[in-house]
One Martini backbone bead per residue (centre of mass of N, CA, C, O) as a GRO file, in nm:
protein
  325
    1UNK     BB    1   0.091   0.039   0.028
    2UNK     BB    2   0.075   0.360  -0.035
    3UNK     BB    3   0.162   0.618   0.206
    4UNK     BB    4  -0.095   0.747   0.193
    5UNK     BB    5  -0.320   0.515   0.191
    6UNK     BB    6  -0.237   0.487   0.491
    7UNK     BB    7  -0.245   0.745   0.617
    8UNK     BB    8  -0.610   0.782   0.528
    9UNK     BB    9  -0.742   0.508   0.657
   10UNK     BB   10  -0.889   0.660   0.936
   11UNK     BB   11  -1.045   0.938   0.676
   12UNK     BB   12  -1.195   0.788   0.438
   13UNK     BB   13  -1.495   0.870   0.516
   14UNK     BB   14  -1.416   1.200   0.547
   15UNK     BB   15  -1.255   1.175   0.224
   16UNK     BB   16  -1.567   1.093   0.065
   17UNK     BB   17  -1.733   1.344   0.166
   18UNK     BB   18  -1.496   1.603   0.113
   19UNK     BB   19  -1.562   1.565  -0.146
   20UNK     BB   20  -1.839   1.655  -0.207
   21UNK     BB   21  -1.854   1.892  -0.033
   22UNK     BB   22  -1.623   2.029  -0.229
   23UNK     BB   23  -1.782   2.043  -0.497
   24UNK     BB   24  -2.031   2.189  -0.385
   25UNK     BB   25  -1.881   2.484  -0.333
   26UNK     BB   26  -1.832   2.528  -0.638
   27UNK     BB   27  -2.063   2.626  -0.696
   28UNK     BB   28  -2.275   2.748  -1.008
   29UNK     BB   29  -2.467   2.947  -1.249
   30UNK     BB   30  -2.175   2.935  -1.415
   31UNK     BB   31  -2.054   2.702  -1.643
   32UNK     BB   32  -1.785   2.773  -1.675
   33UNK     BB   33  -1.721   2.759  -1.416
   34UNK     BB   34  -1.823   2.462  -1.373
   35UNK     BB   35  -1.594   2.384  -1.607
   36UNK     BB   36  -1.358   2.430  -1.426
   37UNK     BB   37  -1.375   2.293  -1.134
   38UNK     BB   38  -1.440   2.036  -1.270
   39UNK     BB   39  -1.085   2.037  -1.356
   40UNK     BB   40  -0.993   2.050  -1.042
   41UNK     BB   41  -1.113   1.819  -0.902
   42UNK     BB   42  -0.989   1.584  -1.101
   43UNK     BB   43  -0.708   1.715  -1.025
   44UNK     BB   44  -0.604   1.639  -0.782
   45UNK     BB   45  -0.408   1.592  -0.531
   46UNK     BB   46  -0.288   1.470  -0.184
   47UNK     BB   47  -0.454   1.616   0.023
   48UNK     BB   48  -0.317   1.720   0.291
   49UNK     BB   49  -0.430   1.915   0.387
   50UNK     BB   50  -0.701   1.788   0.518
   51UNK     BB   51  -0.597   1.525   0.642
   52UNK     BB   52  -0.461   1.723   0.868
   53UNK     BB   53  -0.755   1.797   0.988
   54UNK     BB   54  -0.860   1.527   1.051
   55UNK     BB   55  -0.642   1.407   1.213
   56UNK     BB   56  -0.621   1.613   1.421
   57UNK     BB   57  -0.948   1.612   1.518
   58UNK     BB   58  -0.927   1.309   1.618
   59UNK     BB   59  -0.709   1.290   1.794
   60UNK     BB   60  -0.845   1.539   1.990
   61UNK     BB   61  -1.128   1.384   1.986
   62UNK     BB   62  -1.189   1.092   1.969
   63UNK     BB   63  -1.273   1.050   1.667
   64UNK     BB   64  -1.410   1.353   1.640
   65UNK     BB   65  -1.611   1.524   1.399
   66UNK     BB   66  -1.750   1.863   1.246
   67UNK     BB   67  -1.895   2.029   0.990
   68UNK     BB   68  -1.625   2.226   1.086
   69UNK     BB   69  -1.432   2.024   0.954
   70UNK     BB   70  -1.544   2.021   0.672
   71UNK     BB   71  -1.511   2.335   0.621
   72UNK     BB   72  -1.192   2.371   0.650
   73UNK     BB   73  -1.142   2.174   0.450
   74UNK     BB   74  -1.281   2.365   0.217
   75UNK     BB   75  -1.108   2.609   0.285
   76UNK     BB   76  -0.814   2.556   0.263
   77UNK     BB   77  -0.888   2.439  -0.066
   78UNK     BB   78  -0.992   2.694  -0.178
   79UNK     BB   79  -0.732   2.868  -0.085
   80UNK     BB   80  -0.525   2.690  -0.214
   81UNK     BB   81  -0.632   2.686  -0.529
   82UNK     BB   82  -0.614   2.988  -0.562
   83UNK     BB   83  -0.292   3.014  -0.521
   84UNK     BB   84  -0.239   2.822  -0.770
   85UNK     BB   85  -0.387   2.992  -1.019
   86UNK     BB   86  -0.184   3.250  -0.971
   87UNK     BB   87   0.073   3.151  -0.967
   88UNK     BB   88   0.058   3.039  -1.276
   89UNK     BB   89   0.057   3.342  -1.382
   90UNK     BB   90   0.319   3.450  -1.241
   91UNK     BB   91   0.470   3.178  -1.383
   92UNK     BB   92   0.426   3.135  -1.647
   93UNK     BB   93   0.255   2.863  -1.633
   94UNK     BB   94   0.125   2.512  -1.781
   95UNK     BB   95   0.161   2.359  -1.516
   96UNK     BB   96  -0.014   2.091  -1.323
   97UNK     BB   97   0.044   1.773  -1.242
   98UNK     BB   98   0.076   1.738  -1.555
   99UNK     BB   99  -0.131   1.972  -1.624
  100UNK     BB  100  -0.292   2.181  -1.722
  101UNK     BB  101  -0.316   2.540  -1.639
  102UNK     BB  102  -0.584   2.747  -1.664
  103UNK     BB  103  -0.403   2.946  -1.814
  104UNK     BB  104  -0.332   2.760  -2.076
  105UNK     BB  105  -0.695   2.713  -2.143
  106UNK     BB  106  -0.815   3.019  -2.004
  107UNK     BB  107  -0.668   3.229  -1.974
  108UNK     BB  108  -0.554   3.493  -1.741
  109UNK     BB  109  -0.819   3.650  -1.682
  110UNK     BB  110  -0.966   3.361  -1.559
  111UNK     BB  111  -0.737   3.302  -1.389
  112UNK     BB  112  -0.808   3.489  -1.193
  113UNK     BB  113  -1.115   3.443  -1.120
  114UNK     BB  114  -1.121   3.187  -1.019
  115UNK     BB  115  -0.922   3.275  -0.777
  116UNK     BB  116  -1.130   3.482  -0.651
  117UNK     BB  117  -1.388   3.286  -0.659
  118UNK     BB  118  -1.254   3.101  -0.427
  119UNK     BB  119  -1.163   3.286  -0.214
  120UNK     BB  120  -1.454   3.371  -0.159
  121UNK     BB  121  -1.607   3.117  -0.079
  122UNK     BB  122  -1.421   3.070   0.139
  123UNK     BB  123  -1.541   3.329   0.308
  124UNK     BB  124  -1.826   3.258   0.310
  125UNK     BB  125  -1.825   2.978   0.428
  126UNK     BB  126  -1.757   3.100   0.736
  127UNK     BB  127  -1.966   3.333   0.722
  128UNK     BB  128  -2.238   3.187   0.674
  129UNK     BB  129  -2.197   2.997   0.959
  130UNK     BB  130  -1.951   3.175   1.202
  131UNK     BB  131  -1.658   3.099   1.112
  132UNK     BB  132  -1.447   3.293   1.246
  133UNK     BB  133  -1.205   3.159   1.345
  134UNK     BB  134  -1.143   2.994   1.069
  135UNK     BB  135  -1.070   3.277   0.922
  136UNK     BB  136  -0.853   3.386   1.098
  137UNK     BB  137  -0.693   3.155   1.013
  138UNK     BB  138  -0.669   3.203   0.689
  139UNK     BB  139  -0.623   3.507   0.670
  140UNK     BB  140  -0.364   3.504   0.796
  141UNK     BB  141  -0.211   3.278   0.589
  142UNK     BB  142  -0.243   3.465   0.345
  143UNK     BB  143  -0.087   3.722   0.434
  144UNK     BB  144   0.181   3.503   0.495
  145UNK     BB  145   0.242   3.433   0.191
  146UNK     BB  146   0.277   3.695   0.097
  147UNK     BB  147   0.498   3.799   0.215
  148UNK     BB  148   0.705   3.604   0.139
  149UNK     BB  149   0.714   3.610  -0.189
  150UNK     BB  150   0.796   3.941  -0.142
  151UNK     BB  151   1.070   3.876   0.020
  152UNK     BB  152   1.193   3.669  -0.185
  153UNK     BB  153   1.228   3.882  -0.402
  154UNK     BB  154   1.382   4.095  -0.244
  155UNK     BB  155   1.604   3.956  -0.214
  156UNK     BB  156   1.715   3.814  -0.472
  157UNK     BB  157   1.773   4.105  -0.575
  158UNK     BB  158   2.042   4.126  -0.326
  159UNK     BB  159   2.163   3.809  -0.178
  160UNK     BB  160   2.101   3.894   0.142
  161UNK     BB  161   2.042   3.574   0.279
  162UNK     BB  162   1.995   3.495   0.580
  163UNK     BB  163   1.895   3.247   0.746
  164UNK     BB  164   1.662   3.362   0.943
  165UNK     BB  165   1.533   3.499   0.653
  166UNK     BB  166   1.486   3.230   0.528
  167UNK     BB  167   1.323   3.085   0.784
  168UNK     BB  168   1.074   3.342   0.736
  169UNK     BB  169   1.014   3.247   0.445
  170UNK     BB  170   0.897   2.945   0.483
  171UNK     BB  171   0.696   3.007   0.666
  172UNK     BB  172   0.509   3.184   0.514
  173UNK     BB  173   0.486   3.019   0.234
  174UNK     BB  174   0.434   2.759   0.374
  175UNK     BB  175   0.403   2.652   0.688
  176UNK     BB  176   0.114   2.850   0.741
  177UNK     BB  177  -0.047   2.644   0.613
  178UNK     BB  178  -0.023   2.362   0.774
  179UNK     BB  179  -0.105   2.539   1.034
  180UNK     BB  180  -0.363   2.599   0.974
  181UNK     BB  181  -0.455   2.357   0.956
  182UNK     BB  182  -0.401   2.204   1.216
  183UNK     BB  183  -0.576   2.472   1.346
  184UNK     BB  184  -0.819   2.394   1.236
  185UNK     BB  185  -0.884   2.106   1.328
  186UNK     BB  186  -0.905   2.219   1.613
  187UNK     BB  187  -1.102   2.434   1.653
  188UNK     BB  188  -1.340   2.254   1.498
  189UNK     BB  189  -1.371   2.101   1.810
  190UNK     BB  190  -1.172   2.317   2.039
  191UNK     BB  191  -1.254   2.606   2.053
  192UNK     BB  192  -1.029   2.807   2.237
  193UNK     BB  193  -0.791   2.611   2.256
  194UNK     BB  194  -0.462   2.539   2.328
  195UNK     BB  195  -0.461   2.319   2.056
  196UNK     BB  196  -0.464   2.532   1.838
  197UNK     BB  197  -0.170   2.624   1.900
  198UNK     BB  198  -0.002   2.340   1.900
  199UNK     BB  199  -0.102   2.261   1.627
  200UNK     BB  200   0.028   2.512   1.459
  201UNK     BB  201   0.297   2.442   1.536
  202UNK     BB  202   0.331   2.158   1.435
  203UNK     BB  203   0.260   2.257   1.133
  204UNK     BB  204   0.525   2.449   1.103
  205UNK     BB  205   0.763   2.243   1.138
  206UNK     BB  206   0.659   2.050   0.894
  207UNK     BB  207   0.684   2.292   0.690
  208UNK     BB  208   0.960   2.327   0.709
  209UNK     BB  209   1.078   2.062   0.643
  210UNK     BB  210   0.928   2.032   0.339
  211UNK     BB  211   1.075   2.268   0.228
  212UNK     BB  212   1.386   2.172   0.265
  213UNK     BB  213   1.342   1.950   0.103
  214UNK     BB  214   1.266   2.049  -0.144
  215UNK     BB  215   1.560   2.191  -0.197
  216UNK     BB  216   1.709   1.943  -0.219
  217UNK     BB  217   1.628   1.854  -0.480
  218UNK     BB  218   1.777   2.086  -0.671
  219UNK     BB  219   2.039   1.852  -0.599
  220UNK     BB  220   1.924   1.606  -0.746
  221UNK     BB  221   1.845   1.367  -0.923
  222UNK     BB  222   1.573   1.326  -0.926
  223UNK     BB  223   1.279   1.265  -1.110
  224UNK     BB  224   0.996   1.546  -0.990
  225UNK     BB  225   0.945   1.781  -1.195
  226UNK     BB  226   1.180   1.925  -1.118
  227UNK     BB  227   1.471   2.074  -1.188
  228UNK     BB  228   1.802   2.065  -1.172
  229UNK     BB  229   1.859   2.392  -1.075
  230UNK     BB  230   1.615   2.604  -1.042
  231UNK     BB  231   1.675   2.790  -0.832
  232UNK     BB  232   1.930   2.915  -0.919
  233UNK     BB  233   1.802   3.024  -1.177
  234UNK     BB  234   1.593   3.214  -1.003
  235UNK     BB  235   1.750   3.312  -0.736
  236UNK     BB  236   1.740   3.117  -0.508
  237UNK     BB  237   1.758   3.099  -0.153
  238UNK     BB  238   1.903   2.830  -0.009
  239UNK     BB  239   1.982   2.656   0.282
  240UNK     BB  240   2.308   2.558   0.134
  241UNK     BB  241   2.370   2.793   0.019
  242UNK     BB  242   2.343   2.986   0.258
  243UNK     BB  243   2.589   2.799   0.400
  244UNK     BB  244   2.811   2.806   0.188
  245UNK     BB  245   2.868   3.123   0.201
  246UNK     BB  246   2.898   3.182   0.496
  247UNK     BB  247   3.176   2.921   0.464
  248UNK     BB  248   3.338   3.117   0.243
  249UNK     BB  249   3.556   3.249   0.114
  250UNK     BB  250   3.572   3.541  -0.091
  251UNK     BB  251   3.632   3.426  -0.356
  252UNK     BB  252   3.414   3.228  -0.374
  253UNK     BB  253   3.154   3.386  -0.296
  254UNK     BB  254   3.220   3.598  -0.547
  255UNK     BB  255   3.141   3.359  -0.757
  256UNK     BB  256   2.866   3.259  -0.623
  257UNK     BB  257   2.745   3.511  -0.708
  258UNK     BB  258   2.779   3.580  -0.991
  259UNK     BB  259   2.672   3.306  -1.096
  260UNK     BB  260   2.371   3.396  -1.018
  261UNK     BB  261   2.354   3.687  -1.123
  262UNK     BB  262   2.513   3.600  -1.431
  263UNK     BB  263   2.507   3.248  -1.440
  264UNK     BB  264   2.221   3.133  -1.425
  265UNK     BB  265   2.193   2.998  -1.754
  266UNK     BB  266   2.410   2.857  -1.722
  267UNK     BB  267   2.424   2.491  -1.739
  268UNK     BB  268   2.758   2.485  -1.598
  269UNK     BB  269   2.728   2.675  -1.379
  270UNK     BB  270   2.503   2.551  -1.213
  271UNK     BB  271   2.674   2.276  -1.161
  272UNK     BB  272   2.886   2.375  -1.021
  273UNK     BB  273   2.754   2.493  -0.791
  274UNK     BB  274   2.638   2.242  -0.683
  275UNK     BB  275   2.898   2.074  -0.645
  276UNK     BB  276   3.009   2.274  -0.407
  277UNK     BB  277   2.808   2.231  -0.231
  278UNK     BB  278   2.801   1.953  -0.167
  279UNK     BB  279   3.138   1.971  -0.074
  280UNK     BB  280   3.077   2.183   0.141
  281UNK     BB  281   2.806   2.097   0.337
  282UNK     BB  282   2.513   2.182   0.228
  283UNK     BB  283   2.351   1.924   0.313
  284UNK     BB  284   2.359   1.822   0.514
  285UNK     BB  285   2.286   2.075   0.696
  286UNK     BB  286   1.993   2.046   0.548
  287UNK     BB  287   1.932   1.779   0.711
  288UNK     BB  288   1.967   1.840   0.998
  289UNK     BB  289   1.713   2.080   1.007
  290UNK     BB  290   1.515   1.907   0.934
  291UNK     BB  291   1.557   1.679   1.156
  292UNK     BB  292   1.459   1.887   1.380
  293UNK     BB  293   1.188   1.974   1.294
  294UNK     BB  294   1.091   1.651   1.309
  295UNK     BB  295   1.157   1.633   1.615
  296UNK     BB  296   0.944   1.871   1.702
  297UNK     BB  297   0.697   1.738   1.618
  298UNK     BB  298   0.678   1.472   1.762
  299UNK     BB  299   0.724   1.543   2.030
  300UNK     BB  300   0.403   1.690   2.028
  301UNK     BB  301   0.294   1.369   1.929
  302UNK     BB  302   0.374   1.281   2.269
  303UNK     BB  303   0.137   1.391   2.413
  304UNK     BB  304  -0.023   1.184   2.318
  305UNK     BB  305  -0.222   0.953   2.288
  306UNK     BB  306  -0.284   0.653   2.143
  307UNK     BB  307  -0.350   0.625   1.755
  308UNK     BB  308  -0.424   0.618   1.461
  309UNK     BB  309  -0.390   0.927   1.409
  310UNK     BB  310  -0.127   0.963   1.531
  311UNK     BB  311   0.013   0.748   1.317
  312UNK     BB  312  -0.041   0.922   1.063
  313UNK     BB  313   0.110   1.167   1.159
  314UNK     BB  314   0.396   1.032   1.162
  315UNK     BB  315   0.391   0.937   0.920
  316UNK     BB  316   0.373   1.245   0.782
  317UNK     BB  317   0.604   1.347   0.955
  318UNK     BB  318   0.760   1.081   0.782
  319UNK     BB  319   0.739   1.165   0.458
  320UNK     BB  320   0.837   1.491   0.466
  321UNK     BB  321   1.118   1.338   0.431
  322UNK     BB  322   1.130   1.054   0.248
  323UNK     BB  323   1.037   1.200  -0.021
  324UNK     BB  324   1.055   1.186  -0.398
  325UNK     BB  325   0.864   1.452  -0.431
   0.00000   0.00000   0.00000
């Protein structure tokens, strides 16, 4: 069995719930619309996201969950799906998960709007119900989304990322969504509990560890869907690279700014880069730090009684370590 649907195992009634009430979610009186998302739902990926969700609820609440946790997770995949294709509009992406992205098939106009109907959608279903608390959190990690891209942005222009700044921005972009869904997953049974924030600290670790493993990627032989060496040629600094900056002589330095500033295209060049990193103990260090983020994640769900729910998290958060794309 594939560990995804080992993970998926304990919350599989109410993983086939939750695909009818999202498919639900999306529905309009506009054709167009409702045969675009009929073609993002055909299309969905690992669906991690609602998972963490129904794990974490049932988890913390003895097995049982709440048309509020069906919401949660219908909120988090909607404003999820609509950050995915605004993103594929701004990098002029034409592929998602193997598949034509909606501004490839219905042009960016069209994609930019399907992106505002799902995000409206995600906003009305929280407010039509009264989950303040549940919108309160989608709120926050939409704003915290937006800040890492523009902050990644800024600096990428600058190349002057220190790990701390590195650490800022993965947390904003990438673990806050995470961290979101597990605090939703807790919110929507213990509303105002303490396990609220416990568990979105859970989640904002694994989403560290996470990305982290993303940017190693970027070092690897395996075929994941993105080229070895894409990083770099975008001017993204990954934590590799920025430990292996901060602890080479000035000449080095000199070399490796100059080369992703001025020969990231150049793909002899972006080679050299890799194996540079490679020998000097770039990966190392990020497989340290990953493994920290991973054991302080587990940590967390150490304080639980054991659980089915328990162990497929513990799956999950070794998962999100050892997957191959």
């Amino acid at each position: 069995m594939k560990i995804t649907e080992q993970i998926k195992q304990p919350i599989a009634y109410e993983m086939d719930l939750f695909e009818e009430k999202f498919r639900l979610s999306m529905s309009s009186k506009v054709a167009l619309l409702n045969r675009i998302t009929h073609y993002i739902v055909n299309r969905k990926g690992k669906q991690m996201r609602p998972m963490f969700v129904f794990l974490v609820a049932k988890m913390i609440k003895n097995g049982e969950v709440s048309e509020r946790t069906y919401r949660g997770a219908s909120v988090i995949e909607l404003i999820h799906t609509a950050t995915l294709v605004h993103d594929d509009v701004v990098d002029d992406s034409n592929r998602r998960r193997g598949f034509f992205s909606i501004n490839a098939l219905w042009k960016n106009k069209i994609a930019v709007l399907i992106g505002d109907f799902l995000l409206s959608k995600g906003l009305l279903l929280s407010i039509d119900n009264n989950d303040f608390d549940l919108l309160k959190i989608i709120s926050v990690a939409v704003r915290e989304m937006s800040e890492g891209e523009l902050l990644q942005i800024e600096k990428a222009r600058q190349l002057d990322i220190t790990e701390d700044v590195y650490y800022e921005i993965i947390r904003q972009k990438t673990a806050t969504l995470i961290a979101a869904c597990c605090s939703l997953g807790a919110a929507s049974v213990k509303p105002n509990s303490p396990e609220v924030e416990t568990m979105r600290k859970f989640g904002e670790l694994i989403g560290m560890a996470f990305q982290i493993k993303d940017d190693l990627f970027d070092y690897g032989d395996e075929a994941i869907g993105k080229p070895t060496g894409i990083d770099i040629k975008e001017q993204k600094m990954t934590l590799p690279l920025i430990y292996v900056l901060n602890n080479s002589s000035d000449k080095e330095r000199k070399w490796l700014i100059n080369s992703i500033k001025n020969h990231n295209k150049n793909t002899k060049r972006v080679k050299e880069v890799i194996a540079f990193v490679k020998a000097n103990g770039g990966l190392e260090y990020a497989i340290d730090k990953m493994k920290q983020f991973q054991t302080e994640a587990l940590q967390i769900l150490d304080t639980y009684p054991k659980s089915e729910f328990k162990d497929s998290l513990e799956l999950m958060v070794n998962y999100v370590i050892d997957r191959k794309k």
